[in-house]
Coordinates of C-alpha atoms in Angstrom, one line a residue:
M1 CA 1.4 -8.8 25.3
D2 CA 1.2 -5.2 24.3
F3 CA 0.9 -4.6 20.5
G4 CA 0.5 -0.8 20.8
L5 CA 2.9 1.4 18.8
T6 CA 6.0 2.8 20.5
D7 CA 6.4 6.5 21.0
E8 CA 8.8 6.6 18.1
Q9 CA 6.3 4.8 15.8
R10 CA 3.5 7.2 16.9
A11 CA 5.8 10.1 16.1
L12 CA 6.5 8.7 12.7
D13 CA 2.8 8.3 12.1
A14 CA 2.1 11.9 13.1
S15 CA 5.0 13.3 11.0
V16 CA 3.7 11.6 7.8
R17 CA 0.1 12.5 8.4
N18 CA 0.9 16.1 9.3
Y19 CA 3.1 16.5 6.2
L20 CA 0.4 15.1 3.9
R21 CA -2.3 17.3 5.6
D22 CA -0.2 20.4 5.2
R23 CA 1.5 19.8 1.9
F24 CA -0.2 17.1 -0.1
D25 CA -3.9 16.9 0.7
L26 CA -6.7 15.6 -1.5
T27 CA -6.5 18.7 -3.7
A28 CA -3.0 17.7 -4.6
V29 CA -4.1 14.1 -5.0
R30 CA -6.8 15.2 -7.4
A31 CA -4.3 17.1 -9.5
V32 CA -2.3 13.9 -10.0
Y33 CA -5.4 11.9 -10.5
D34 CA -6.8 14.1 -13.2
D35 CA -3.6 14.5 -15.1
G36 CA -4.2 12.2 -18.0
E37 CA -0.9 12.9 -19.7
G38 CA 1.3 12.5 -16.5
D39 CA 3.1 9.5 -15.2
G40 CA 1.5 9.7 -11.7
H41 CA 4.8 10.2 -10.0
P42 CA 4.8 13.4 -7.8
R43 CA 8.5 14.1 -7.7
E44 CA 8.5 16.9 -5.2
L45 CA 6.6 14.7 -2.8
W46 CA 9.1 11.9 -3.6
S47 CA 12.0 14.2 -2.7
S48 CA 10.4 15.0 0.6
F49 CA 9.9 11.3 1.4
A50 CA 13.6 10.8 0.8
E51 CA 14.5 13.8 2.9
Y52 CA 12.5 12.5 5.9
G53 CA 13.7 8.9 5.5
W54 CA 10.3 7.4 4.6
L55 CA 11.9 5.6 1.7
A56 CA 14.7 4.2 3.9
V57 CA 12.6 2.6 6.7
T58 CA 13.8 -1.0 6.1
V59 CA 17.1 -0.2 4.5
P60 CA 20.0 -1.3 6.8
E61 CA 22.0 1.5 8.4
E62 CA 25.2 0.4 6.5
H63 CA 23.4 1.3 3.3
D64 CA 22.2 4.7 4.5
G65 CA 18.9 3.5 5.8
L66 CA 17.0 3.6 9.1
G67 CA 17.3 -0.1 9.8
L68 CA 13.8 -0.5 11.0
G69 CA 11.2 -3.2 10.4
I70 CA 7.8 -3.9 8.8
L71 CA 6.0 -2.7 11.9
D72 CA 7.5 0.7 11.2
A73 CA 6.9 0.5 7.4
Q74 CA 3.2 -0.3 7.9
V75 CA 2.9 3.0 9.8
V76 CA 3.9 4.9 6.7
A77 CA 1.7 2.6 4.5
R78 CA -1.4 3.3 6.6
A79 CA -0.8 7.1 6.4
L80 CA -0.5 6.9 2.6
G81 CA -3.7 4.9 2.4
A82 CA -5.5 7.4 4.5
G83 CA -4.4 10.2 2.2
A84 CA -5.0 8.2 -1.0
V85 CA -1.5 9.3 -1.9
P86 CA -0.1 8.5 -5.3
G87 CA 3.5 7.5 -6.0
P88 CA 5.7 4.5 -6.1
W89 CA 6.4 4.1 -2.3
L90 CA 5.1 0.6 -2.0
P91 CA 6.7 -1.0 -5.1
T92 CA 10.0 0.8 -4.2
V93 CA 9.9 -0.6 -0.6
L94 CA 9.1 -4.1 -1.9
A95 CA 12.0 -3.9 -4.4
T96 CA 14.2 -2.7 -1.5
E97 CA 13.1 -5.6 0.7
A98 CA 13.8 -8.1 -2.1
I99 CA 17.3 -6.8 -2.6
R100 CA 17.9 -6.6 1.1
L101 CA 16.7 -10.1 1.7
A102 CA 18.1 -11.9 -1.4
G103 CA 20.6 -9.7 -3.1
S104 CA 24.4 -10.2 -3.2
P105 CA 26.6 -7.7 -1.3
E106 CA 27.4 -6.1 -4.7
Q107 CA 23.7 -5.7 -5.6
Q108 CA 22.9 -4.3 -2.2
T109 CA 25.7 -1.8 -2.4
A110 CA 24.7 -0.7 -5.9
W111 CA 21.0 -0.2 -5.3
L112 CA 20.0 0.1 -1.6
P113 CA 21.6 3.6 -1.0
K114 CA 20.0 4.9 -4.2
L115 CA 16.6 3.6 -3.3
A116 CA 16.9 4.9 0.3
A117 CA 17.8 8.4 -1.0
G118 CA 15.1 8.6 -3.6
E119 CA 17.7 8.6 -6.4
A120 CA 16.1 5.5 -7.9
V121 CA 12.6 4.2 -8.1
G122 CA 12.0 0.5 -7.7
T123 CA 9.2 -1.9 -8.6
V124 CA 8.4 -5.6 -8.5
A125 CA 6.6 -8.2 -10.7
L126 CA 6.2 -11.2 -8.4
D127 CA 4.5 -13.3 -11.1
P128 CA 6.7 -14.9 -13.8
P129 CA 6.5 -13.0 -17.1
S130 CA 4.8 -14.4 -20.1
S131 CA 6.9 -14.4 -23.3
G132 CA 9.3 -11.9 -21.9
S133 CA 6.7 -9.3 -21.4
L134 CA 5.1 -7.9 -18.2
R135 CA 1.7 -6.3 -18.7
R136 CA 0.8 -4.5 -15.5
V137 CA 3.9 -3.3 -13.5
E138 CA 3.2 -0.7 -10.9
Y139 CA 5.1 2.5 -11.9
G140 CA 6.9 0.5 -14.5
A141 CA 7.2 3.5 -16.7
V142 CA 9.3 5.5 -14.2
A143 CA 11.1 2.7 -12.3
D144 CA 14.9 2.4 -12.5
V145 CA 15.1 -1.2 -11.2
L146 CA 12.8 -4.1 -11.3
V147 CA 12.7 -7.3 -9.2
V148 CA 11.0 -10.0 -11.2
A149 CA 10.0 -13.6 -10.4
D150 CA 11.4 -16.3 -12.6
E151 CA 9.9 -19.6 -13.8
N152 CA 11.9 -21.5 -11.2
G153 CA 10.6 -19.7 -8.2
G154 CA 13.5 -17.4 -7.8
L155 CA 14.0 -13.6 -8.3
G156 CA 15.9 -11.6 -10.7
L157 CA 17.1 -8.0 -10.9
V158 CA 16.7 -5.8 -14.0
D159 CA 18.2 -2.4 -14.6
L160 CA 15.4 -0.8 -16.6
G161 CA 17.4 2.0 -18.2
S162 CA 17.0 0.7 -21.7
A163 CA 13.8 -1.4 -21.4
K164 CA 10.8 -0.7 -23.6
R165 CA 7.9 0.5 -21.5
R166 CA 4.4 1.8 -22.1
Q167 CA 1.9 3.2 -19.7
V168 CA -1.4 1.4 -19.6
E169 CA -4.8 2.5 -18.3
Q170 CA -5.7 1.8 -14.7
Y171 CA -9.1 2.5 -13.0
D172 CA -7.4 3.6 -9.8
R173 CA -5.3 6.6 -10.8
T174 CA -3.6 6.9 -7.4
T175 CA -1.1 4.6 -9.1
R176 CA 0.1 4.0 -12.6
L177 CA 0.7 0.7 -14.4
A178 CA 2.9 0.0 -17.4
S179 CA 3.8 -2.9 -19.7
V180 CA 7.5 -3.7 -19.6
D181 CA 9.3 -5.7 -22.4
L182 CA 12.2 -7.7 -21.0
T183 CA 13.2 -9.2 -24.3
G184 CA 17.0 -8.7 -24.6
E185 CA 17.3 -7.3 -21.1
T186 CA 19.8 -8.7 -18.6
V187 CA 18.2 -10.3 -15.6
E188 CA 20.7 -10.7 -12.7
P189 CA 19.7 -13.5 -10.4
L190 CA 19.2 -12.5 -6.7
P191 CA 21.4 -15.3 -5.2
G192 CA 19.6 -15.5 -1.9
A193 CA 16.1 -15.9 -3.4
T194 CA 15.3 -19.3 -1.9
P195 CA 11.7 -20.5 -1.7
D196 CA 11.5 -19.4 2.0
V197 CA 12.8 -15.9 1.2
V198 CA 10.4 -15.5 -1.7
A199 CA 7.5 -16.5 0.6
D200 CA 8.8 -14.0 3.2
L201 CA 8.8 -11.2 0.5
L202 CA 5.2 -12.1 -0.5
R203 CA 4.1 -11.9 3.1
R204 CA 5.7 -8.5 3.5
A205 CA 4.0 -7.3 0.3
A206 CA 0.6 -8.6 1.6
V207 CA 1.0 -6.9 5.0
L208 CA 2.1 -3.6 3.6
A209 CA -0.9 -3.7 1.1
A210 CA -3.1 -4.5 4.1
A211 CA -1.8 -1.6 6.0
D212 CA -2.6 0.8 3.1
L213 CA -6.1 -0.8 3.0
V214 CA -6.8 -0.2 6.7
G215 CA -5.6 3.4 6.2
V216 CA -8.1 3.7 3.4
A217 CA -10.9 2.1 5.5
R218 CA -10.3 4.2 8.6
E219 CA -10.3 7.4 6.6
A220 CA -13.4 6.5 4.6
L221 CA -15.2 5.7 7.8
T222 CA -14.1 8.9 9.6
R223 CA -15.1 11.1 6.7
T224 CA -18.5 9.3 6.5
V225 CA -19.2 9.7 10.2
A226 CA -18.3 13.4 10.1
Y227 CA -20.6 14.0 7.0
D228 CA -23.6 12.1 8.5
K229 CA -23.3 14.1 11.7
E230 CA -24.0 17.2 9.6
R231 CA -26.4 16.0 6.9
V232 CA -30.0 16.6 7.9
Q233 CA -33.0 14.7 6.8
F234 CA -36.5 15.0 8.3
G235 CA -35.2 17.7 10.6
K236 CA -32.5 15.4 12.1
P237 CA -28.9 14.5 11.4
V238 CA -28.9 11.3 9.5
G239 CA -26.3 10.0 11.8
S240 CA -28.9 9.9 14.6
F241 CA -30.9 7.2 12.7
Q242 CA -30.6 3.8 14.5
A243 CA -30.0 1.7 11.3
L244 CA -27.2 4.0 10.2
K245 CA -25.7 4.1 13.7
H246 CA -25.6 0.3 13.9
S247 CA -24.0 0.0 10.5
M248 CA -21.3 2.6 11.5
A249 CA -20.6 0.7 14.7
D250 CA -20.2 -2.5 12.9
L251 CA -17.8 -0.9 10.4
H252 CA -15.8 0.6 13.3
V253 CA -15.4 -2.8 14.9
G254 CA -14.3 -4.3 11.6
V255 CA -11.8 -1.6 10.9
T256 CA -10.4 -1.8 14.4
M257 CA -10.0 -5.6 14.1
A258 CA -8.2 -5.2 10.8
E259 CA -5.9 -2.5 12.2
H260 CA -4.8 -4.9 15.0
A261 CA -4.5 -7.8 12.6
V262 CA -2.1 -5.8 10.4
K263 CA 0.0 -4.6 13.4
Y264 CA 0.3 -8.2 14.7
A265 CA 1.2 -9.5 11.3
A266 CA 4.0 -6.9 10.9
F267 CA 5.2 -7.7 14.4
A268 CA 5.2 -11.4 13.5
I269 CA 7.3 -10.8 10.4
D270 CA 9.8 -8.7 12.4
T271 CA 10.1 -11.2 15.2
Q272 CA 9.8 -14.3 13.0
R273 CA 7.0 -15.8 15.0
P274 CA 5.8 -19.3 14.0
D275 CA 2.3 -18.1 13.1
V276 CA 3.6 -15.5 10.7
E277 CA 2.1 -17.1 7.6
L278 CA -1.3 -17.3 9.2
A279 CA -1.1 -13.7 10.6
A280 CA -0.2 -12.3 7.2
A281 CA -3.1 -14.1 5.5
V282 CA -5.5 -12.9 8.2
S283 CA -4.4 -9.3 8.0
K284 CA -4.8 -9.2 4.2
A285 CA -8.2 -10.9 4.3
K286 CA -9.6 -8.7 7.0
A287 CA -8.2 -5.5 5.6
S288 CA -9.4 -6.3 2.1
D289 CA -12.9 -7.1 3.3
V290 CA -13.4 -4.1 5.6
A291 CA -11.8 -1.6 3.1
K292 CA -14.3 -2.6 0.4
Q293 CA -17.2 -2.4 2.9
T294 CA -16.3 1.0 4.3
T295 CA -15.6 2.6 0.9
A296 CA -18.9 1.2 -0.5
A297 CA -20.6 2.6 2.6
M298 CA -18.9 6.0 2.1
I299 CA -20.5 6.2 -1.3
Q300 CA -23.9 5.1 -0.1
Y301 CA -24.0 7.2 3.1
H302 CA -22.8 10.3 1.3
G303 CA -25.9 10.0 -0.9
G304 CA -25.7 11.0 -4.6
I305 CA -22.6 13.1 -4.2
G306 CA -20.6 9.9 -3.4
F307 CA -21.0 8.9 -7.1
T308 CA -19.6 12.1 -8.6
W309 CA -16.1 12.6 -10.0
E310 CA -15.7 15.8 -8.0
H311 CA -16.1 14.0 -4.7
A312 CA -13.2 12.1 -3.0
A313 CA -15.2 8.9 -2.3
H314 CA -14.2 7.3 -5.5
F315 CA -10.5 7.8 -4.7
Y316 CA -10.9 5.5 -1.7
F317 CA -13.3 3.0 -3.3
K318 CA -11.0 2.4 -6.3
R319 CA -7.9 2.2 -4.2
A320 CA -9.5 -0.3 -2.0
K321 CA -10.6 -2.4 -4.9
R322 CA -7.2 -2.4 -6.5
L323 CA -5.2 -3.2 -3.3
A324 CA -7.7 -5.9 -2.2
A325 CA -6.8 -7.8 -5.4
S326 CA -3.0 -7.3 -4.9
Y327 CA -0.6 -9.8 -3.3
G328 CA -3.4 -12.3 -2.5
D329 CA -7.0 -11.4 -3.0
L330 CA -9.8 -12.1 -0.5
A331 CA -10.5 -15.6 -1.8
Q332 CA -6.9 -16.6 -1.9
S333 CA -6.2 -15.2 1.6
R334 CA -9.2 -17.1 3.1
E335 CA -8.2 -20.3 1.4
R336 CA -4.7 -19.9 2.9
I337 CA -6.2 -19.3 6.3
A338 CA -8.4 -22.4 6.0
S339 CA -5.5 -24.6 4.9
L340 CA -3.3 -23.4 7.7
T341 CA -6.0 -23.7 10.3
F342 CA -7.5 -27.0 9.4
A343 CA -4.5 -28.9 8.0

């Protein structure tokens, strides 16, 4: 079975990466990163994402979307990870998926076209709130709609127009977090949020986070290899030293395996394969592990400059650390793999 991308998916990948290279490179990322007073939401970039349809990948065509699948969405996620791109793309796509999968026709009509067009920002909180308050909601300060888990295992929809929100500190400033007070807010149940649908949504979240992680990992490795081909010690490029070559080769194998695991997991979701739960757990575990390894190696193999604020290495390291803990950390993913494999 061939798990390579189609011509259309490769074109999507090229279009996102070329746009980011030409119009939102690491200089632009740094401007958002260093803006301590900003909300971390690059609105001009967001408008372009809407224009090119990158917010509408999984939105059905009847709601002004592209009607594609998670295999297509992971292409965008990988490109965003490679560029360490800030902005609420992932939480918006996850809110979109929740409404698409579990919302009523009225809820879908009200929100999906707006989310697809970039007229609304979405976010999710997939752990039940404590005392009516959510503490660390991704882009909660700028989101218009929130999908939140309830204590009974279902999902609810909240229009955040009047909600009390406060931005909180986050070590990875390629995203922003906020506390959201839901006291007194109306939570509309998503009527289709059965346990199976919620589990499906969590798998989609894990696979898209894993796709971002493999984008981070591949870019970190590529930049490190390029640097160590040029850096000279003892009259030779350090990349020629055997120990470093072996380490880079091992990382390349790990990144490649994680890339394939993510693609297969996305394919399994789109085609509802019986091993989808295992595939999602494997993809998140492998992507989390290799992203942390490659970004740590990026710092080490860039020598002292990898530790400085002015160098981009910390963008990737912190992003990998954050996403590795999101939607199932490494220990949880491995535990799930073991339970599914040895049950």
